Coordinates of C-alpha atoms in Angstrom, one line a residue:
Chain A
M1 CA 40.9 8.3 -1.2
T2 CA 40.3 4.8 -2.0
I3 CA 39.5 1.8 0.5
K4 CA 42.1 -0.5 0.6
Q5 CA 41.0 -4.6 0.2
G6 CA 39.3 -5.8 3.4
M7 CA 38.1 -2.6 4.4
K8 CA 34.6 -2.0 5.7
A9 CA 31.9 -0.2 3.4
I10 CA 28.3 0.5 4.3
G11 CA 25.6 -1.1 1.3
H12 CA 22.1 0.3 1.0
L13 CA 19.4 -2.0 -0.8
D14 CA 16.4 -0.2 -2.1
A15 CA 13.7 -2.4 -4.0
D16 CA 12.7 -0.4 -7.3
C17 CA 8.7 0.8 -7.0
F18 CA 8.8 -2.3 -4.3
Y19 CA 4.7 -2.7 -4.3
V20 CA 4.5 -2.6 -7.9
S21 CA 7.1 -5.1 -8.2
A22 CA 5.9 -7.2 -5.7
E23 CA 2.4 -7.3 -7.8
R24 CA 4.4 -8.4 -10.9
V25 CA 6.2 -11.0 -8.9
R26 CA 2.6 -12.8 -8.9
D27 CA 1.0 -11.2 -11.8
G28 CA 3.0 -11.4 -15.0
F29 CA 0.2 -9.4 -16.8
L30 CA 1.2 -6.3 -15.1
R31 CA 4.8 -6.1 -16.5
G32 CA 5.1 -3.3 -18.6
K33 CA 1.8 -1.6 -18.0
P34 CA 1.5 1.6 -16.0
V35 CA 0.2 -0.1 -12.5
G36 CA -0.4 2.1 -9.5
V37 CA -1.1 0.4 -5.8
L38 CA -4.0 2.0 -4.0
G39 CA -4.0 2.7 -0.2
N40 CA -6.4 4.6 1.9
Q41 CA -9.3 2.4 1.2
G42 CA -8.7 2.9 -2.6
A43 CA -8.3 6.9 -2.4
C44 CA -4.8 7.2 -3.2
V45 CA -2.1 6.0 -5.3
I46 CA 0.6 4.6 -2.6
A47 CA 3.0 3.3 -5.1
K48 CA 3.4 3.6 -9.1
S49 CA 5.5 1.8 -11.4
Y50 CA 8.0 3.9 -13.7
E51 CA 5.5 3.9 -16.6
M52 CA 3.3 5.8 -14.2
K53 CA 5.6 8.0 -12.8
G54 CA 6.6 9.1 -16.3
A55 CA 2.8 10.0 -16.9
G56 CA 3.2 12.5 -14.0
V57 CA 1.5 10.2 -10.9
S58 CA 3.0 11.1 -8.0
T59 CA 2.9 8.9 -4.8
G60 CA -0.2 10.2 -2.2
M61 CA -1.9 11.4 -5.7
P62 CA -5.8 10.9 -5.3
I63 CA -6.9 8.3 -7.9
W64 CA -9.0 11.0 -9.4
D65 CA -6.1 13.1 -10.4
A66 CA -4.2 10.0 -11.3
L67 CA -6.8 9.2 -13.8
V68 CA -6.5 12.5 -15.6
K69 CA -2.7 12.3 -15.6
C70 CA -2.4 8.4 -16.6
P71 CA -6.2 7.1 -18.1
E72 CA -4.5 3.9 -19.1
G73 CA -3.1 3.4 -15.6
V74 CA -4.0 -0.1 -14.4
Y75 CA -5.1 -0.1 -10.4
V76 CA -4.3 -2.9 -8.0
K77 CA -5.2 -3.0 -4.1
R78 CA -2.5 -3.0 -1.8
D79 CA -1.7 -6.3 0.2
F80 CA 1.1 -5.6 2.9
R81 CA 1.0 -9.3 3.7
W82 CA 2.2 -10.2 0.4
Y83 CA 4.6 -7.3 0.4
E84 CA 6.0 -8.4 3.7
V85 CA 6.5 -12.2 2.6
L86 CA 8.9 -10.2 -0.3
S87 CA 10.3 -7.9 2.1
R88 CA 11.7 -11.0 4.5
L89 CA 13.1 -13.0 1.8
M90 CA 15.0 -10.1 0.7
L91 CA 16.5 -9.5 3.9
E92 CA 17.3 -13.2 4.0
V93 CA 19.7 -12.3 0.8
A94 CA 21.2 -9.4 2.7
R95 CA 22.0 -11.4 5.9
E96 CA 23.7 -13.9 3.8
V97 CA 26.1 -11.3 2.7
S98 CA 26.4 -9.2 5.6
P99 CA 26.5 -10.1 9.3
R100 CA 24.9 -6.8 10.4
V101 CA 21.9 -5.6 8.3
E102 CA 19.4 -2.9 9.4
Y103 CA 15.7 -3.7 8.5
Y104 CA 15.2 0.2 7.8
S105 CA 11.9 -0.2 5.9
I106 CA 9.9 -2.8 4.2
D107 CA 12.0 -2.2 1.0
E108 CA 15.2 -0.8 2.3
F109 CA 18.3 -2.3 3.9
F110 CA 21.5 -1.1 5.2
F111 CA 24.2 -3.5 5.7
T112 CA 27.9 -3.6 6.5
V113 CA 30.5 -5.2 3.8
V114 CA 33.9 -6.1 3.7
E115 CA 35.4 -6.0 0.3
P116 CA 35.8 -9.8 -1.0
R117 CA 39.1 -11.3 -1.1
G118 CA 39.8 -11.3 -4.9
G119 CA 36.9 -9.3 -5.6
T120 CA 35.6 -5.6 -5.7
F121 CA 32.7 -3.7 -4.0
Q122 CA 31.5 -3.2 -7.4
G123 CA 31.5 -6.7 -8.1
L124 CA 29.9 -7.3 -4.9
A125 CA 27.0 -4.9 -5.6
D126 CA 26.3 -6.6 -8.9
S127 CA 26.0 -9.9 -7.1
I128 CA 23.5 -8.8 -4.5
R129 CA 21.4 -7.0 -6.7
D130 CA 21.4 -10.1 -9.1
R131 CA 20.8 -12.9 -6.3
V132 CA 17.7 -10.9 -5.1
W133 CA 16.5 -10.8 -8.7
E134 CA 16.9 -14.3 -9.2
R135 CA 15.5 -15.6 -5.9
V136 CA 12.7 -13.0 -5.5
G137 CA 12.2 -11.7 -8.5
V138 CA 12.1 -8.2 -7.2
P139 CA 14.5 -5.4 -9.4
V140 CA 16.5 -3.7 -6.6
T141 CA 19.4 -1.0 -6.8
V142 CA 22.3 -1.5 -4.4
G143 CA 24.9 1.5 -3.4
I144 CA 28.0 0.8 -1.4
A145 CA 29.8 3.6 -0.1
R146 CA 31.9 4.6 2.8
T147 CA 28.9 5.9 5.2
R148 CA 25.3 5.1 5.3
T149 CA 24.3 8.8 3.8
L150 CA 26.6 8.3 0.6
A151 CA 25.4 4.7 0.0
K152 CA 21.8 5.7 0.0
L153 CA 22.5 8.6 -2.4
I154 CA 24.3 6.6 -4.6
S155 CA 21.7 3.7 -4.9
D156 CA 19.1 6.7 -5.3
A157 CA 21.0 7.6 -8.3
A158 CA 21.9 4.5 -9.9
K159 CA 17.9 3.6 -10.1
P160 CA 16.3 1.3 -11.5
F161 CA 18.1 -2.0 -10.8
G162 CA 21.3 -0.4 -10.7
A163 CA 24.5 -1.4 -8.7
L164 CA 27.2 1.0 -8.0
A165 CA 30.1 1.1 -5.5
V166 CA 31.6 4.2 -5.3
M167 CA 34.6 4.4 -2.9
D168 CA 36.6 7.3 -4.5
R169 CA 36.6 10.8 -3.1
G170 CA 36.4 12.2 -6.5
A171 CA 33.5 10.2 -7.6
E172 CA 31.8 11.0 -4.6
E173 CA 32.1 14.5 -5.3
R174 CA 31.2 14.0 -8.7
L175 CA 27.9 12.3 -7.8
L176 CA 27.3 14.8 -5.0
S177 CA 27.3 17.9 -7.4
D178 CA 24.4 17.3 -9.1
R179 CA 22.1 16.1 -6.7
P180 CA 20.1 18.7 -4.4
V181 CA 20.5 18.6 -0.9
T182 CA 17.1 17.8 -0.6
E183 CA 17.9 14.3 -1.8
I184 CA 19.3 13.6 1.7
T185 CA 17.4 12.1 3.8
G186 CA 16.8 14.2 6.9
I187 CA 16.7 17.5 4.7
A188 CA 13.2 18.4 3.4
G189 CA 11.9 21.7 2.7
R190 CA 12.6 23.6 5.7
R191 CA 16.1 22.9 6.5
A192 CA 16.6 23.4 2.7
A193 CA 15.4 26.8 3.0
R194 CA 17.9 27.1 5.8
L195 CA 20.9 26.5 3.8
A196 CA 20.0 28.1 0.9
P197 CA 20.9 31.9 1.7
W198 CA 24.4 30.3 2.2
G199 CA 24.4 28.9 -1.3
I200 CA 24.0 25.4 -0.1
T201 CA 21.6 23.7 -2.8
T202 CA 23.6 20.9 -4.0
C203 CA 24.9 17.9 -1.6
L204 CA 28.4 18.6 -2.6
D205 CA 27.8 22.4 -1.4
L206 CA 26.7 20.8 2.1
A207 CA 29.9 18.7 2.0
R208 CA 32.0 21.6 1.4
A209 CA 30.0 24.0 3.7
D210 CA 32.2 24.8 7.0
R211 CA 31.1 22.3 9.7
R212 CA 30.6 24.9 12.3
L213 CA 27.9 26.7 10.0
V214 CA 26.1 23.3 9.0
R215 CA 25.7 22.6 12.9
S216 CA 24.5 26.4 13.7
L217 CA 22.0 26.1 11.0
L218 CA 20.8 22.2 11.3
T219 CA 21.9 21.4 15.0
A220 CA 23.9 18.3 15.7
S221 CA 22.0 16.1 13.1
G222 CA 23.0 18.2 10.5
E223 CA 26.6 18.0 11.8
E224 CA 26.3 14.3 11.7
L225 CA 25.2 14.4 7.6
W226 CA 28.4 16.9 6.9
W227 CA 30.6 14.0 8.7
E228 CA 28.7 11.4 6.5
L229 CA 28.9 13.0 3.2
N230 CA 33.0 13.7 3.8
G231 CA 33.0 10.0 4.1
D232 CA 33.4 9.7 7.7
P233 CA 30.8 7.1 9.2
V234 CA 28.9 8.5 12.2
R235 CA 25.7 6.8 11.5
S236 CA 25.9 2.9 12.7
V237 CA 23.8 0.1 11.0
Q238 CA 21.8 -0.9 13.6
A239 CA 20.9 -4.6 13.4
R240 CA 18.4 -4.3 16.3
R241 CA 15.6 -1.9 16.6
P242 CA 16.3 0.7 19.2
A243 CA 13.6 0.9 21.9
H244 CA 10.8 2.9 20.7
K245 CA 9.7 6.4 22.1
A246 CA 6.5 6.8 21.1
L247 CA 4.2 4.0 19.5
S248 CA 1.3 5.3 17.3
R249 CA -1.5 3.9 15.3
G250 CA -3.9 5.4 12.6
G251 CA -4.1 7.1 9.2
S252 CA -6.3 8.4 6.5
F253 CA -9.9 7.5 7.0
G254 CA -10.5 6.8 3.0
E255 CA -13.9 8.4 3.3
S256 CA -13.5 11.7 5.1
T257 CA -16.1 12.4 7.9
S258 CA -17.6 14.8 10.4
D259 CA -19.9 12.5 12.0
P260 CA -18.6 12.3 15.7
A261 CA -20.1 8.8 15.8
V262 CA -17.4 7.6 13.3
L263 CA -14.9 9.5 14.9
H264 CA -15.6 7.6 17.9
A265 CA -15.3 4.3 16.1
W266 CA -11.9 5.3 14.5
L267 CA -10.9 6.0 18.0
V268 CA -11.6 2.6 19.2
R269 CA -10.2 0.9 16.6
N270 CA -7.0 2.8 16.3
L271 CA -6.7 2.5 20.1
E272 CA -7.1 -1.3 20.1
R273 CA -4.2 -1.5 17.4
L274 CA -2.4 0.7 19.4
I275 CA -2.8 -1.5 22.8
E276 CA -1.8 -4.6 20.6
E277 CA 1.6 -3.0 19.7
L278 CA 1.8 -1.8 23.5
E279 CA 1.5 -5.5 24.5
Y280 CA 4.0 -6.4 22.0
H281 CA 6.8 -4.4 23.2
G282 CA 5.9 -4.9 26.8
V283 CA 5.4 -1.2 27.4
S284 CA 2.7 1.1 29.0
A285 CA 1.6 4.4 27.9
G286 CA 2.0 7.4 30.1
R287 CA 0.6 9.9 27.6
L288 CA -2.1 9.6 24.9
T289 CA -2.2 12.1 22.2
I290 CA -5.1 12.4 19.4
A291 CA -4.1 14.2 16.4
I292 CA -7.1 14.8 13.6
P293 CA -6.3 16.4 10.6
Y294 CA -9.5 18.0 8.7
K295 CA -10.0 18.8 5.3
S296 CA -10.0 22.9 6.1
G297 CA -6.2 22.4 7.1
Q298 CA -7.0 22.6 10.7
L299 CA -5.4 20.1 13.1
G300 CA -7.2 19.3 16.1
V301 CA -5.0 17.8 19.0
G302 CA -5.8 16.5 22.3
Q303 CA -3.3 15.2 25.1
V304 CA -3.9 13.7 28.1
N305 CA -1.5 12.3 30.7
L306 CA -1.9 9.2 32.8
A307 CA -1.8 9.2 36.5
V308 CA -0.4 5.9 36.2
P309 CA 1.6 4.2 32.7
S310 CA -1.2 1.9 31.2
D311 CA -1.6 -0.5 28.7
R312 CA -5.5 -1.5 29.5
F313 CA -8.2 -0.8 27.0
D314 CA -10.5 0.7 29.7
V315 CA -8.2 2.8 31.1
L316 CA -6.5 4.3 28.0
L317 CA -10.4 4.5 26.5
D318 CA -11.4 6.6 29.5
V319 CA -8.4 9.3 28.9
A320 CA -9.1 8.9 24.6
R321 CA -12.5 10.3 25.1
P322 CA -11.6 13.4 26.4
A323 CA -8.5 13.9 24.4
L324 CA -10.7 13.3 21.4
R325 CA -13.4 15.9 22.5
K326 CA -10.4 18.3 22.5
A327 CA -9.5 17.5 18.9
W328 CA -12.7 17.5 17.5
I329 CA -13.7 20.4 15.6
P330 CA -17.7 20.5 15.2
R331 CA -19.0 20.2 11.7
A332 CA -15.5 19.9 10.2
T333 CA -14.8 17.3 8.0
A334 CA -11.8 15.3 9.2
T335 CA -9.8 13.2 6.9
H336 CA -7.3 11.2 9.2
M337 CA -6.6 10.3 12.9
H338 CA -3.5 9.5 15.0
V339 CA -3.5 8.1 18.1
I340 CA 0.2 8.2 19.9
A341 CA 1.2 6.6 23.0
E342 CA 4.4 8.6 24.5
H343 CA 6.2 8.4 27.7
L344 CA 6.4 4.7 27.3
T345 CA 7.6 2.7 30.3
S346 CA 8.4 -0.9 30.8
R347 CA 5.8 -3.0 31.8
S348 CA 7.5 -4.3 34.5
D349 CA 8.4 -0.8 36.2
C350 CA 4.7 0.0 36.4
S351 CA 3.4 0.0 40.0
G352 CA -0.2 0.1 39.1
D353 CA -3.1 2.2 40.4
L354 CA -2.9 2.3 44.1
F355 CA -6.5 3.7 44.3
E356 CA -8.1 1.4 41.6
P357 CA -10.2 -1.3 43.3
P358 CA -8.5 -4.4 42.7
A359 CA -11.2 -6.3 41.2
R360 CA -11.5 -3.9 38.3
G361 CA -7.7 -4.4 37.2
V362 CA -8.3 -8.3 37.6
R363 CA -11.5 -8.2 35.3
A364 CA -10.0 -5.9 32.8
R365 CA -7.0 -8.2 32.5
A366 CA -9.2 -11.5 32.3
V367 CA -11.2 -9.5 29.3
A368 CA -8.0 -8.6 27.6
Q369 CA -6.8 -12.1 27.6
L370 CA -9.8 -13.5 26.3
K371 CA -10.0 -11.2 23.7
R372 CA -6.2 -12.0 22.5
E373 CA -7.3 -15.6 22.8
V374 CA -10.2 -15.5 20.8
N375 CA -8.7 -13.2 18.2
A376 CA -5.5 -15.8 18.0
R377 CA -8.0 -18.6 17.0
H378 CA -10.5 -16.8 14.7
G379 CA -8.5 -13.7 13.5
R380 CA -7.3 -10.3 14.2
F381 CA -10.2 -8.2 15.2
A382 CA -12.6 -11.3 15.5
L383 CA -13.6 -10.0 18.8
R384 CA -13.4 -6.2 19.3
S385 CA -15.3 -3.1 20.9
A386 CA -18.8 -2.8 19.7
A387 CA -18.0 0.8 19.3
T388 CA -16.2 -0.1 16.1
L389 CA -19.6 -1.3 14.4
A390 CA -19.6 2.4 12.6
L391 CA -17.2 1.1 10.5
A392 CA -18.2 -2.8 9.8
P393 CA -16.9 -2.1 6.0
I394 CA -13.7 -1.5 7.0
Y395 CA -13.6 -4.8 9.0
R396 CA -15.1 -6.6 6.1
D397 CA -12.2 -6.1 4.3
A398 CA -9.3 -8.4 5.1
A399 CA -6.7 -5.8 3.2
N400 CA -7.5 -3.4 6.6
S401 CA -6.2 -6.1 9.2
H402 CA -2.5 -6.0 8.1
D403 CA -1.1 -2.5 7.5
I404 CA 2.4 -1.3 6.7
C405 CA 2.8 -0.4 10.7
D406 CA 2.1 -4.2 11.0
V407 CA 5.3 -5.1 9.6
R408 CA 7.4 -5.4 12.5
G409 CA 11.3 -4.8 13.1
K410 CA 11.8 -1.9 11.4
S411 CA 14.0 1.1 12.4
C412 CA 12.0 3.5 10.0
F413 CA 8.0 3.7 9.1
Chain B
M1 CA -21.4 -0.5 -12.9
C2 CA -18.6 -2.0 -14.9
L3 CA -18.4 -0.5 -18.2
G4 CA -16.2 -2.9 -19.8
I5 CA -13.7 -5.6 -19.7
A6 CA -10.0 -6.0 -21.0
L7 CA -8.7 -9.8 -21.5
A8 CA -5.1 -10.4 -22.2
S9 CA -4.8 -11.3 -25.9
S10 CA -3.2 -14.6 -25.2
E11 CA -6.1 -15.8 -23.6
I12 CA -8.1 -15.6 -27.0
P13 CA -7.6 -18.5 -29.4
N14 CA -6.7 -17.2 -32.7
E15 CA -9.7 -18.9 -34.5
L16 CA -12.1 -16.6 -32.4
F17 CA -10.2 -13.4 -33.4
A18 CA -10.8 -14.3 -36.9
R19 CA -14.4 -15.3 -36.6
H20 CA -15.4 -12.5 -34.3
A21 CA -13.0 -10.1 -36.2
L22 CA -11.5 -8.9 -32.8
G23 CA -8.6 -7.1 -34.3
H24 CA -10.1 -3.5 -34.0
R25 CA -10.6 -4.5 -30.3
V26 CA -6.7 -5.0 -29.4
H27 CA -5.4 -2.4 -27.3
E28 CA -1.7 -1.6 -26.2
R29 CA -0.8 0.2 -23.0
G30 CA 2.5 -1.7 -22.6
G31 CA 3.3 -5.1 -21.7
E32 CA 0.9 -7.9 -23.3
P33 CA -1.8 -6.8 -25.5
E34 CA -5.5 -6.7 -24.5
V35 CA -8.7 -7.2 -26.2
R36 CA -11.3 -4.4 -25.1
F37 CA -15.0 -5.3 -24.6
L38 CA -16.6 -2.2 -24.0
Y39 CA -20.5 -1.7 -23.4
R40 CA -20.6 1.6 -25.5
D41 CA -19.2 -0.4 -28.5
R42 CA -21.4 -0.5 -31.6
H43 CA -21.8 -4.2 -31.2
P44 CA -21.4 -4.7 -27.4
R45 CA -20.0 -8.2 -26.7
L46 CA -18.3 -10.2 -23.9
P47 CA -16.2 -13.5 -23.9
V48 CA -18.1 -16.1 -22.1
W49 CA -17.2 -19.8 -21.1
R50 CA -19.8 -22.2 -22.0
D51 CA -19.3 -25.9 -22.4
G52 CA -15.7 -25.6 -21.8
R53 CA -15.0 -23.2 -24.7
L54 CA -14.6 -19.5 -25.2
Q55 CA -17.0 -18.2 -27.3
I56 CA -18.0 -14.5 -28.0
A57 CA -21.7 -13.7 -26.9
R58 CA -24.0 -10.2 -27.1
W59 CA -23.7 -8.1 -24.3
G60 CA -27.3 -7.3 -22.9
N61 CA -30.0 -5.5 -25.0
A62 CA -28.7 -2.2 -26.0
G63 CA -30.3 -0.7 -28.7
R64 CA -33.4 -2.7 -27.9
K65 CA -32.3 -5.7 -30.4
S66 CA -34.7 -7.9 -28.4
R67 CA -38.4 -6.7 -27.6
F68 CA -38.5 -8.7 -24.3
L69 CA -35.0 -9.1 -22.9
P70 CA -34.4 -5.9 -20.3
E71 CA -32.4 -3.0 -22.1
T72 CA -29.5 -3.2 -20.2
G73 CA -26.0 -5.0 -20.0
W74 CA -26.3 -6.0 -16.2
T75 CA -28.4 -7.6 -13.6
W76 CA -28.3 -7.8 -9.7
Q77 CA -27.7 -11.2 -7.9
A78 CA -30.5 -10.4 -5.7
T79 CA -32.7 -10.2 -9.0
I80 CA -31.6 -13.7 -10.1
D81 CA -31.8 -15.3 -6.6
Q82 CA -35.4 -13.8 -6.6
G83 CA -36.2 -16.0 -9.7
Y84 CA -37.0 -12.8 -12.0
W85 CA -34.9 -14.3 -14.9
K86 CA -35.9 -18.2 -14.1
N87 CA -38.8 -18.3 -17.2
L88 CA -35.7 -17.5 -19.8
N89 CA -33.9 -20.5 -18.7
P90 CA -30.9 -19.0 -18.0
V91 CA -27.3 -20.3 -17.6
M92 CA -24.7 -19.3 -15.2
V93 CA -21.7 -18.5 -17.2
D94 CA -17.9 -16.9 -16.4
I95 CA -16.7 -13.9 -18.1
P96 CA -13.0 -14.0 -18.3
A97 CA -11.4 -10.6 -17.8
S98 CA -7.8 -9.4 -16.8
L99 CA -9.3 -5.8 -16.0
G100 CA -12.3 -4.0 -15.3
L101 CA -13.5 -0.4 -16.2
E102 CA -15.4 1.6 -14.0
R103 CA -15.8 5.3 -14.7
G104 CA -12.3 5.7 -16.1
V105 CA -10.7 3.4 -13.7
W106 CA -9.1 0.3 -15.0
Y107 CA -8.7 -2.1 -12.2
R108 CA -7.1 -5.8 -12.2
I109 CA -9.3 -8.5 -11.9
R110 CA -7.7 -12.3 -11.6
Q111 CA -10.2 -14.5 -12.9
G112 CA -13.2 -12.7 -14.2
V113 CA -17.0 -11.8 -13.8
R114 CA -19.9 -14.0 -13.3
G115 CA -22.5 -13.8 -15.9
L116 CA -26.0 -14.9 -16.9
L117 CA -26.7 -16.4 -20.5
V118 CA -29.9 -16.2 -21.7
P119 CA -31.5 -16.5 -25.4
D120 CA -33.5 -13.9 -27.0
E121 CA -36.7 -14.5 -29.1
N122 CA -34.3 -15.5 -32.3
R123 CA -32.2 -18.0 -30.0
V124 CA -29.5 -15.5 -30.2
A125 CA -27.1 -15.9 -26.7
V126 CA -27.4 -12.8 -24.7
V127 CA -24.9 -12.3 -21.5
Y128 CA -25.8 -9.8 -18.6
M129 CA -23.0 -9.2 -16.3
I130 CA -24.1 -9.6 -12.5
C131 CA -23.8 -7.1 -10.3
E132 CA -23.6 -7.0 -6.4
P133 CA -23.5 -3.7 -4.0
S134 CA -20.0 -2.3 -4.1
S135 CA -17.5 -3.1 -1.5
H136 CA -16.0 -0.2 0.6
Y137 CA -12.8 -0.2 -1.3
Y138 CA -14.6 -0.4 -4.8
Q139 CA -16.8 2.3 -3.9
I140 CA -14.0 4.7 -2.9
M141 CA -11.9 3.5 -5.9
T142 CA -14.8 4.1 -8.5
R143 CA -17.7 6.1 -6.6
S144 CA -20.0 3.5 -8.0
T145 CA -22.5 1.8 -5.8
R146 CA -22.5 -1.4 -7.4
M147 CA -19.7 -3.6 -8.5
P148 CA -19.2 -7.0 -10.9
L149 CA -19.6 -10.3 -9.0
L150 CA -16.0 -11.5 -9.2
I151 CA -14.8 -15.1 -9.6
E152 CA -13.5 -16.0 -5.9
E153 CA -12.3 -12.7 -5.6
R154 CA -13.2 -10.0 -3.1
I155 CA -11.5 -6.5 -3.9

């Protein structure tokens, strides 16, 4: 089937090794070299150039393993402020060519497109890629197809610095036939293992499989993928991010720890960051979960339901402490912590705690307001809980005050 | 501590290449070639800016070429502040660098590293790299407790 002129399609723009490309925009010395961007306070490679990837370094690899694979690698520190600047410039370019753009992640956008009069989708894909390169200096790959799942698969296949529009079913099938099913966003190891006994290993196998079988194996979301692979757009481009079902803050410690005082400091840091997010979205948390992965492979989880949803530091800390106690495994070395707020309620819908002395709430709100004002003037975390003193080196490093999760408006991570 | 630096080859004038026979120090890892200066070299050297000119100076006192200079290539900023170098009439210099090397990790340096230039008993200029305690990031990245004092940069 061929799309006729004036027909709509979906585009996917994906920056090529974005963090490295962003560093190269401001630092020409890094061009052509194997470059790794370090996260987790310098412990892990969170992005790598194609040169480093060719040497066998993968994303998430500890730097000490990466050094063995690529001793000539050059390492730079992550800078999400800079990456966000370039990300928003790319977003601007996408918005120039489309009225409906989804800010999917810091380096990926979906958008609707109409075949230009007198032009082709292929020409449009070329021009978007070239415009981002000229204006932002970041190499990107653009895929255009009938559905967003196909568009993403096509841009993945065209990397790096590619532009490809595939609107013909025959061409789609050729492309799907040599892509493993795990290339589809939403199908990872466990779901792929469910498909394998039925002989479904490539994207084309999935597209040609019986729809009811796919639904029984992968539920309704799997069926959506089936429709998408067959050219029926069922997943729309969402120009506005849907309301969050949960908000979370946390991540790697960089340096693993078994010290309860340090764990408590991380709890307070993550909670303060989470409260900023609750305030930004105007919601209160009805449930708080603390998850702590340990080096041994164990996962400690503590969960507490609040009697009344809240976004107040004093209230949330009171419930977070017992949750931390539940998640804590004595003497075990923890590597990460995640603080998750669920059962989110709009702040205007919260009735407040009828049994709390009114003065306590007034005082807590006044302290929160003061904290916001001081930090707005003197920098994020300038005024914070003294419980975070054990993390002084973390706060001293300005790079830690703006993380990937602080880039707002993305529909994915 | 920083065991070496690399400088983009375009930063070094041709005249210096010839005078100090820097050709064997040129390395390619992709992109622009770089000139490496390592403490483990037979003749350890470092580039320094002195009187508005880029010059090549002896790096530290490896092999005890001087009888009275300390047998190392580094000094703490605190040691300088406490006046231990005062009697040697030291001069603060900038060591231009594009990359630093620490325990096998090559990391990007935007401008360079601070250095201390002192004369030995034969009036030969000897440069020491200035160090400070490692930042949290640097310590995790390199597992080293000391880092070079970078010029207008904090990593």
